[in-house]
Amino acid sequence: MQDIHWYPGHMAKAKRQLSELVRYLDLIVEVRDARIPITSHNTDLEPILGKKSVVVVLNKIDLADPEVTPKWSDWFWEHKIPMITVNGKNGNGVEKIWQIAAEQLSGKSLTRAKRIAVVGIPNVGKSSILNRLLGTGAARTGNIPGVTRGKQWIKHQDFEILDTPGLLPPKITNQTEGYKLALVGTIKDQIVDGYDLALYLMENYGVKIFENDESYPKQLTVDEQLAWFAEKRKFLVKGGGPDLNRAIGTLLHEFRNARLNRVSLESPPIESAN
Ligand SMILES: Nc1nc2c(ncn2[C@@H]2O[C@H](COP(=O)(O)OP(=O)(O)O)[C@@H](O)[C@H]2O)c(=O)[nH]1
Ligand SMILES: [Mg+2]
């Protein structure tokens, strides 16, 4: 895999902007990808948020393994992290955000509206969720000096929610995280080599992806599995060999769009009871 590096200045600027914003907030809605609930969280958020209330929203549940997502729900609540699962694309579950926000802030007596912002790494669905939230009869309110240059607070019930999401780059500290982020589409294919990515996918998730396909050759090497996929789809080069490039492109495309068996790339860690 090629080096993935974010310019340190890029990360620093995002952190600074978010720190400035957080001072004005009562609650942060942190959107994560349900297929990678850990890797789609940038741990640099924690010192920025301090003791502010956070609600985690696991989005894109339509793309995740339906057996794994409920385990994540249990895991978050066991760790006392309020969370809900949603589909930002069709809006399912998004309304629950108002309810859980109200619950989390119920102990807080404020004479002004309670202020919320949506934050997260790129492509997790922040804008989709925000649009759904704001499509529910919300009205624009005045500016709050300091934080709102170019931004607007939108009034909904006794909340004010910022109309633009807070953005943090993903934090990539090892190759596996890079692969996972590339597989869910957070970082572009140009950064991670498609062949490496397809091999990583086959090696770690091939069994799950093709669990309903009896012809899937578990016992073969990942290269041979890619060739199997090419042949199965009749992707052949001139002369008759498997067209691996086309197989890689199709495999990644179909994975990302959940045309294959739905897979979560991360499951909750198994913790001992003591
Ligand atoms: N399948 C699916 N796609 C989603 C969902 N939420 C957002 N998307 C898609 O994911 C892409 C990124 O969403 P966007 O809201 O722009 O993410 P942002 O970068 O975090 O603001 C878009 O193509 C959305 O249509 C979801 O729950 N399911
Ligand atoms: Mg956006």
Short mmCIF file of C-alpha atoms and ligand atoms in Angstrom, two decimals:
data_model
loop_
_atom_site.label_atom_id
_atom_site.label_comp_id
_atom_site.label_asym_id
_atom_site.label_seq_id
_atom_site.Cartn_x
_atom_site.Cartn_y
_atom_site.Cartn_z
CA MET A 1 0.00 0.00 0.00
CA GLN A 2 1.20 3.47 -0.77
CA ASP A 3 1.72 5.88 2.08
CA ILE A 4 -1.42 7.59 3.21
CA HIS A 5 -0.57 10.83 4.84
CA TRP A 6 -2.67 13.80 5.64
CA TYR A 7 -0.89 17.08 5.79
CA PRO A 8 -0.45 17.74 9.51
CA GLY A 9 -1.72 21.27 8.87
CA HIS A 10 -4.96 19.89 7.43
CA MET A 11 -5.68 17.86 10.56
CA ALA A 12 -4.60 20.72 12.85
CA LYS A 13 -6.91 23.17 11.11
CA ALA A 14 -9.88 20.83 11.34
CA LYS A 15 -9.22 20.27 15.03
CA ARG A 16 -8.90 23.98 15.69
CA GLN A 17 -12.17 24.77 13.92
CA LEU A 18 -13.97 22.04 15.79
CA SER A 19 -12.55 23.16 19.16
CA GLU A 20 -13.85 26.68 18.50
CA LEU A 21 -17.26 25.32 17.59
CA VAL A 22 -17.60 22.91 20.52
CA ARG A 23 -17.52 25.74 23.08
CA TYR A 24 -20.93 26.82 21.82
CA LEU A 25 -22.52 23.37 21.80
CA ASP A 26 -24.55 21.43 24.34
CA LEU A 27 -24.55 18.16 22.40
CA ILE A 28 -22.52 16.64 19.58
CA VAL A 29 -24.03 14.14 17.16
CA GLU A 30 -21.12 12.05 15.95
CA VAL A 31 -21.89 10.14 12.75
CA ARG A 32 -20.00 6.91 12.11
CA ASP A 33 -20.21 4.25 9.43
CA ALA A 34 -22.02 1.15 10.74
CA ARG A 35 -19.58 -1.08 8.85
CA ILE A 36 -16.56 0.40 10.70
CA PRO A 37 -17.79 1.93 13.97
CA ILE A 38 -14.28 2.11 15.40
CA THR A 39 -12.22 3.18 12.41
CA SER A 40 -14.77 5.81 11.33
CA HIS A 41 -14.19 7.50 14.69
CA ASN A 42 -11.24 9.89 14.85
CA THR A 43 -9.86 9.55 18.38
CA ASP A 44 -8.62 13.14 18.22
CA LEU A 45 -12.25 14.08 18.81
CA GLU A 46 -12.14 12.98 22.45
CA PRO A 47 -9.86 15.71 23.86
CA ILE A 48 -11.76 18.26 21.75
CA LEU A 49 -15.12 17.23 23.13
CA GLY A 50 -14.00 16.90 26.73
CA LYS A 51 -17.08 16.31 28.86
CA LYS A 52 -19.62 17.50 26.29
CA SER A 53 -22.56 15.16 25.69
CA VAL A 54 -22.20 12.99 22.61
CA VAL A 55 -24.65 10.83 20.76
CA VAL A 56 -23.19 8.35 18.29
CA VAL A 57 -25.20 7.75 15.13
CA LEU A 58 -24.28 4.59 13.24
CA ASN A 59 -25.28 5.33 9.67
CA LYS A 60 -25.55 3.22 6.51
CA ILE A 61 -27.08 0.27 8.34
CA ASP A 62 -28.54 -0.80 5.00
CA LEU A 63 -24.98 -1.62 3.91
CA ALA A 64 -23.83 -3.33 7.13
CA ASP A 65 -24.34 -6.94 8.25
CA PRO A 66 -27.83 -7.00 9.85
CA GLU A 67 -26.57 -9.49 12.44
CA VAL A 68 -23.63 -7.36 13.52
CA THR A 69 -25.32 -3.96 13.88
CA PRO A 70 -27.45 -4.97 16.92
CA LYS A 71 -24.27 -6.23 18.59
CA TRP A 72 -22.77 -2.82 18.15
CA SER A 73 -25.87 -1.25 19.71
CA ASP A 74 -25.42 -3.45 22.77
CA TRP A 75 -21.71 -2.69 22.90
CA PHE A 76 -22.15 1.09 22.82
CA TRP A 77 -24.86 1.11 25.47
CA GLU A 78 -22.83 -1.26 27.66
CA HIS A 79 -20.04 1.32 27.43
CA LYS A 80 -22.52 4.05 28.38
CA ILE A 81 -22.26 5.69 24.99
CA PRO A 82 -25.71 6.76 23.79
CA MET A 83 -26.21 5.62 20.22
CA ILE A 84 -28.80 5.01 17.56
CA THR A 85 -28.70 3.36 14.15
CA VAL A 86 -30.06 5.08 11.05
CA ASN A 87 -30.28 5.03 7.30
CA GLY A 88 -29.42 8.55 6.20
CA LYS A 89 -30.25 7.79 2.61
CA ASN A 90 -33.93 7.00 3.06
CA GLY A 91 -34.19 8.80 6.40
CA ASN A 92 -35.15 5.75 8.46
CA GLY A 93 -34.45 6.37 12.13
CA VAL A 94 -33.16 9.92 11.69
CA GLU A 95 -36.08 11.38 13.66
CA LYS A 96 -34.85 9.44 16.72
CA ILE A 97 -31.95 11.89 16.91
CA TRP A 98 -34.23 14.63 18.30
CA GLN A 99 -35.56 12.25 20.91
CA ILE A 100 -32.21 10.96 22.11
CA ALA A 101 -30.82 14.50 22.13
CA ALA A 102 -33.69 15.59 24.35
CA GLU A 103 -33.09 12.64 26.67
CA GLN A 104 -29.38 13.32 26.93
CA LEU A 105 -29.95 16.99 27.74
CA SER A 106 -32.97 16.54 29.98
CA GLY A 107 -30.94 17.24 33.13
CA LYS A 108 -29.63 20.51 31.77
CA SER A 109 -31.68 23.59 32.54
CA LEU A 110 -31.03 26.27 29.99
CA THR A 111 -32.76 29.56 29.38
CA ARG A 112 -31.75 29.44 25.73
CA ALA A 113 -32.13 26.82 22.99
CA LYS A 114 -29.96 23.71 23.29
CA ARG A 115 -27.26 23.76 20.64
CA ILE A 116 -26.32 20.77 18.54
CA ALA A 117 -23.92 20.08 15.68
CA VAL A 118 -23.34 17.01 13.53
CA VAL A 119 -19.70 15.93 13.22
CA GLY A 120 -17.71 13.12 11.66
CA ILE A 121 -15.15 12.07 9.08
CA PRO A 122 -15.87 12.48 5.33
CA ASN A 123 -18.54 10.41 3.58
CA VAL A 124 -20.16 8.88 6.68
CA GLY A 125 -23.43 10.61 5.76
CA LYS A 126 -23.35 13.81 7.82
CA SER A 127 -24.96 15.98 5.15
CA SER A 128 -27.62 13.39 4.32
CA ILE A 129 -28.60 13.11 7.99
CA LEU A 130 -28.55 16.87 8.51
CA ASN A 131 -30.76 17.42 5.47
CA ARG A 132 -33.23 14.90 6.82
CA LEU A 133 -33.19 16.57 10.23
CA LEU A 134 -33.69 20.00 8.73
CA GLY A 135 -36.38 18.83 6.36
CA THR A 136 -38.71 18.53 9.33
CA GLY A 137 -40.02 22.07 9.46
CA ALA A 138 -36.99 23.76 10.94
CA ALA A 139 -36.48 27.51 10.65
CA ARG A 140 -33.36 29.58 10.36
CA THR A 141 -32.42 31.70 13.36
CA GLY A 142 -30.00 34.55 13.93
CA ASN A 143 -26.26 34.29 14.15
CA ILE A 144 -24.24 33.63 17.23
CA PRO A 145 -21.20 35.87 16.99
CA GLY A 146 -17.88 34.15 16.65
CA VAL A 147 -18.86 30.74 15.33
CA THR A 148 -21.37 31.43 12.67
CA ARG A 149 -19.55 33.21 9.90
CA GLY A 150 -20.99 31.58 6.82
CA LYS A 151 -23.04 29.24 8.96
CA GLN A 152 -26.58 29.30 10.25
CA TRP A 153 -28.29 27.89 13.28
CA ILE A 154 -31.58 26.23 12.49
CA LYS A 155 -34.33 26.18 15.09
CA HIS A 156 -36.21 22.95 15.79
CA GLN A 157 -38.36 22.53 18.91
CA ASP A 158 -36.12 23.82 21.71
CA PHE A 159 -32.93 23.03 19.79
CA GLU A 160 -30.70 25.01 17.53
CA ILE A 161 -28.68 22.91 15.14
CA LEU A 162 -25.80 24.12 13.01
CA ASP A 163 -26.59 23.88 9.30
CA THR A 164 -23.13 22.64 8.29
CA PRO A 165 -21.47 19.57 9.76
CA GLY A 166 -18.18 19.66 11.62
CA LEU A 167 -15.57 17.74 9.69
CA LEU A 168 -12.56 15.80 10.87
CA PRO A 169 -10.22 13.91 8.53
CA PRO A 170 -9.98 10.20 9.32
CA LYS A 171 -7.05 9.27 11.51
CA ILE A 172 -5.08 6.55 9.78
CA THR A 173 -2.43 4.98 11.94
CA ASN A 174 -1.97 1.65 10.17
CA GLN A 175 -2.58 -0.16 6.91
CA THR A 176 -5.68 -2.01 8.07
CA GLU A 177 -7.42 1.25 8.91
CA GLY A 178 -6.49 2.56 5.46
CA TYR A 179 -7.99 -0.50 3.80
CA LYS A 180 -11.21 -0.31 5.81
CA LEU A 181 -11.67 3.38 5.06
CA ALA A 182 -11.01 2.76 1.37
CA LEU A 183 -13.49 -0.14 1.30
CA VAL A 184 -16.31 2.01 2.65
CA GLY A 185 -15.34 4.82 0.28
CA THR A 186 -13.95 7.37 2.74
CA ILE A 187 -10.59 7.56 1.05
CA LYS A 188 -10.23 7.34 -2.68
CA ASP A 189 -8.98 4.37 -4.66
CA GLN A 190 -6.10 6.43 -5.97
CA ILE A 191 -4.58 6.40 -2.49
CA VAL A 192 -4.93 2.67 -1.84
CA ASP A 193 -4.02 0.30 -4.65
CA GLY A 194 -7.12 -1.50 -5.96
CA TYR A 195 -5.40 -4.83 -6.24
CA ASP A 196 -4.15 -4.71 -2.62
CA LEU A 197 -7.60 -3.65 -1.51
CA ALA A 198 -9.34 -6.48 -3.35
CA LEU A 199 -6.90 -8.99 -1.89
CA TYR A 200 -7.49 -7.57 1.59
CA LEU A 201 -11.24 -7.87 1.07
CA MET A 202 -11.05 -11.45 -0.16
CA GLU A 203 -8.61 -12.53 2.51
CA ASN A 204 -10.59 -11.15 5.45
CA TYR A 205 -14.18 -11.14 4.30
CA GLY A 206 -14.34 -13.48 1.27
CA VAL A 207 -15.96 -16.28 3.24
CA LYS A 208 -18.69 -13.97 4.49
CA ILE A 209 -19.19 -12.19 1.18
CA PHE A 210 -19.62 -15.45 -0.71
CA GLU A 211 -21.19 -17.55 2.05
CA ASN A 212 -24.19 -18.32 -0.13
CA ASP A 213 -22.06 -19.36 -3.08
CA GLU A 214 -21.14 -23.01 -2.93
CA SER A 215 -18.52 -22.66 -5.63
CA TYR A 216 -16.45 -20.16 -3.58
CA PRO A 217 -13.00 -21.75 -3.23
CA LYS A 218 -12.15 -21.10 0.43
CA GLN A 219 -9.10 -23.29 0.32
CA LEU A 220 -7.41 -21.41 -2.53
CA THR A 221 -5.10 -18.41 -2.25
CA VAL A 222 -6.64 -14.95 -2.48
CA ASP A 223 -5.13 -14.50 -5.95
CA GLU A 224 -6.84 -17.69 -7.05
CA GLN A 225 -10.07 -16.52 -5.45
CA LEU A 226 -9.92 -13.34 -7.53
CA ALA A 227 -9.38 -15.46 -10.63
CA TRP A 228 -12.39 -17.58 -9.59
CA PHE A 229 -14.50 -14.43 -9.34
CA ALA A 230 -13.32 -13.27 -12.79
CA GLU A 231 -14.13 -16.60 -14.36
CA LYS A 232 -17.47 -16.84 -12.64
CA ARG A 233 -18.43 -13.47 -14.12
CA LYS A 234 -16.89 -14.45 -17.46
CA PHE A 235 -14.39 -11.61 -17.25
CA LEU A 236 -11.76 -12.97 -19.60
CA VAL A 237 -8.84 -11.39 -21.40
CA LYS A 238 -8.01 -12.16 -25.02
CA GLY A 239 -6.65 -15.66 -25.03
CA GLY A 240 -9.05 -16.79 -22.33
CA GLY A 241 -7.35 -16.09 -18.97
CA PRO A 242 -9.20 -14.31 -16.13
CA ASP A 243 -9.43 -10.52 -16.45
CA LEU A 244 -8.25 -9.65 -12.95
CA ASN A 245 -8.46 -5.90 -13.41
CA ARG A 246 -12.11 -6.10 -14.30
CA ALA A 247 -12.72 -8.57 -11.46
CA ILE A 248 -11.11 -6.20 -8.96
CA GLY A 249 -13.13 -3.21 -10.18
CA THR A 250 -16.40 -5.12 -10.08
CA LEU A 251 -15.71 -6.76 -6.72
CA LEU A 252 -14.97 -3.42 -5.05
CA HIS A 253 -17.90 -1.68 -6.73
CA GLU A 254 -20.38 -4.39 -5.79
CA PHE A 255 -19.02 -4.58 -2.25
CA ARG A 256 -19.36 -0.83 -1.74
CA ASN A 257 -22.91 -0.85 -2.98
CA ALA A 258 -23.88 -3.93 -0.95
CA ARG A 259 -24.73 -5.92 -4.07
CA LEU A 260 -22.87 -8.83 -2.50
CA ASN A 261 -23.62 -10.29 0.91
CA ARG A 262 -23.70 -7.42 3.39
CA VAL A 263 -20.57 -7.31 5.51
CA SER A 264 -19.51 -5.32 8.55
CA LEU A 265 -15.75 -4.85 8.56
CA GLU A 266 -15.64 -4.48 12.34
CA SER A 267 -17.44 -6.41 15.07
CA PRO A 268 -17.48 -5.42 18.73
CA PRO A 269 -14.43 -6.64 20.62
CA ILE A 270 -15.14 -9.71 22.71
CA GLU A 271 -14.59 -8.73 26.31
CA SER A 272 -14.17 -11.05 29.24
CA ALA A 273 -16.66 -10.60 32.05
CA ASN A 274 -14.04 -9.76 34.67
N1 LIG B 1 -26.60 3.29 1.31
C1 LIG B 1 -26.53 4.39 2.05
N2 LIG B 1 -25.91 5.47 1.56
C2 LIG B 1 -25.86 6.57 2.33
C3 LIG B 1 -26.45 6.62 3.62
N3 LIG B 1 -26.24 7.87 4.12
C4 LIG B 1 -25.56 8.56 3.18
N4 LIG B 1 -25.34 7.78 2.11
C5 LIG B 1 -24.59 8.11 0.89
O1 LIG B 1 -23.22 8.27 1.25
C6 LIG B 1 -22.62 9.30 0.47
C7 LIG B 1 -22.00 10.35 1.39
O2 LIG B 1 -23.04 10.99 2.11
P1 LIG B 1 -22.90 12.49 2.64
O3 LIG B 1 -24.14 12.81 3.38
O4 LIG B 1 -22.50 13.41 1.54
O5 LIG B 1 -21.67 12.30 3.65
P2 LIG B 1 -20.78 13.43 4.39
O6 LIG B 1 -19.52 13.56 3.60
O7 LIG B 1 -20.50 12.84 5.74
O8 LIG B 1 -21.57 14.68 4.47
C8 LIG B 1 -23.73 9.86 -0.42
O9 LIG B 1 -23.64 9.21 -1.68
C9 LIG B 1 -25.00 9.45 0.30
O10 LIG B 1 -26.10 9.29 -0.57
C10 LIG B 1 -27.09 5.44 4.12
O11 LIG B 1 -27.60 5.37 5.24
N5 LIG B 1 -27.09 4.36 3.28
MG MG B 2 -21.11 16.57 3.61
#
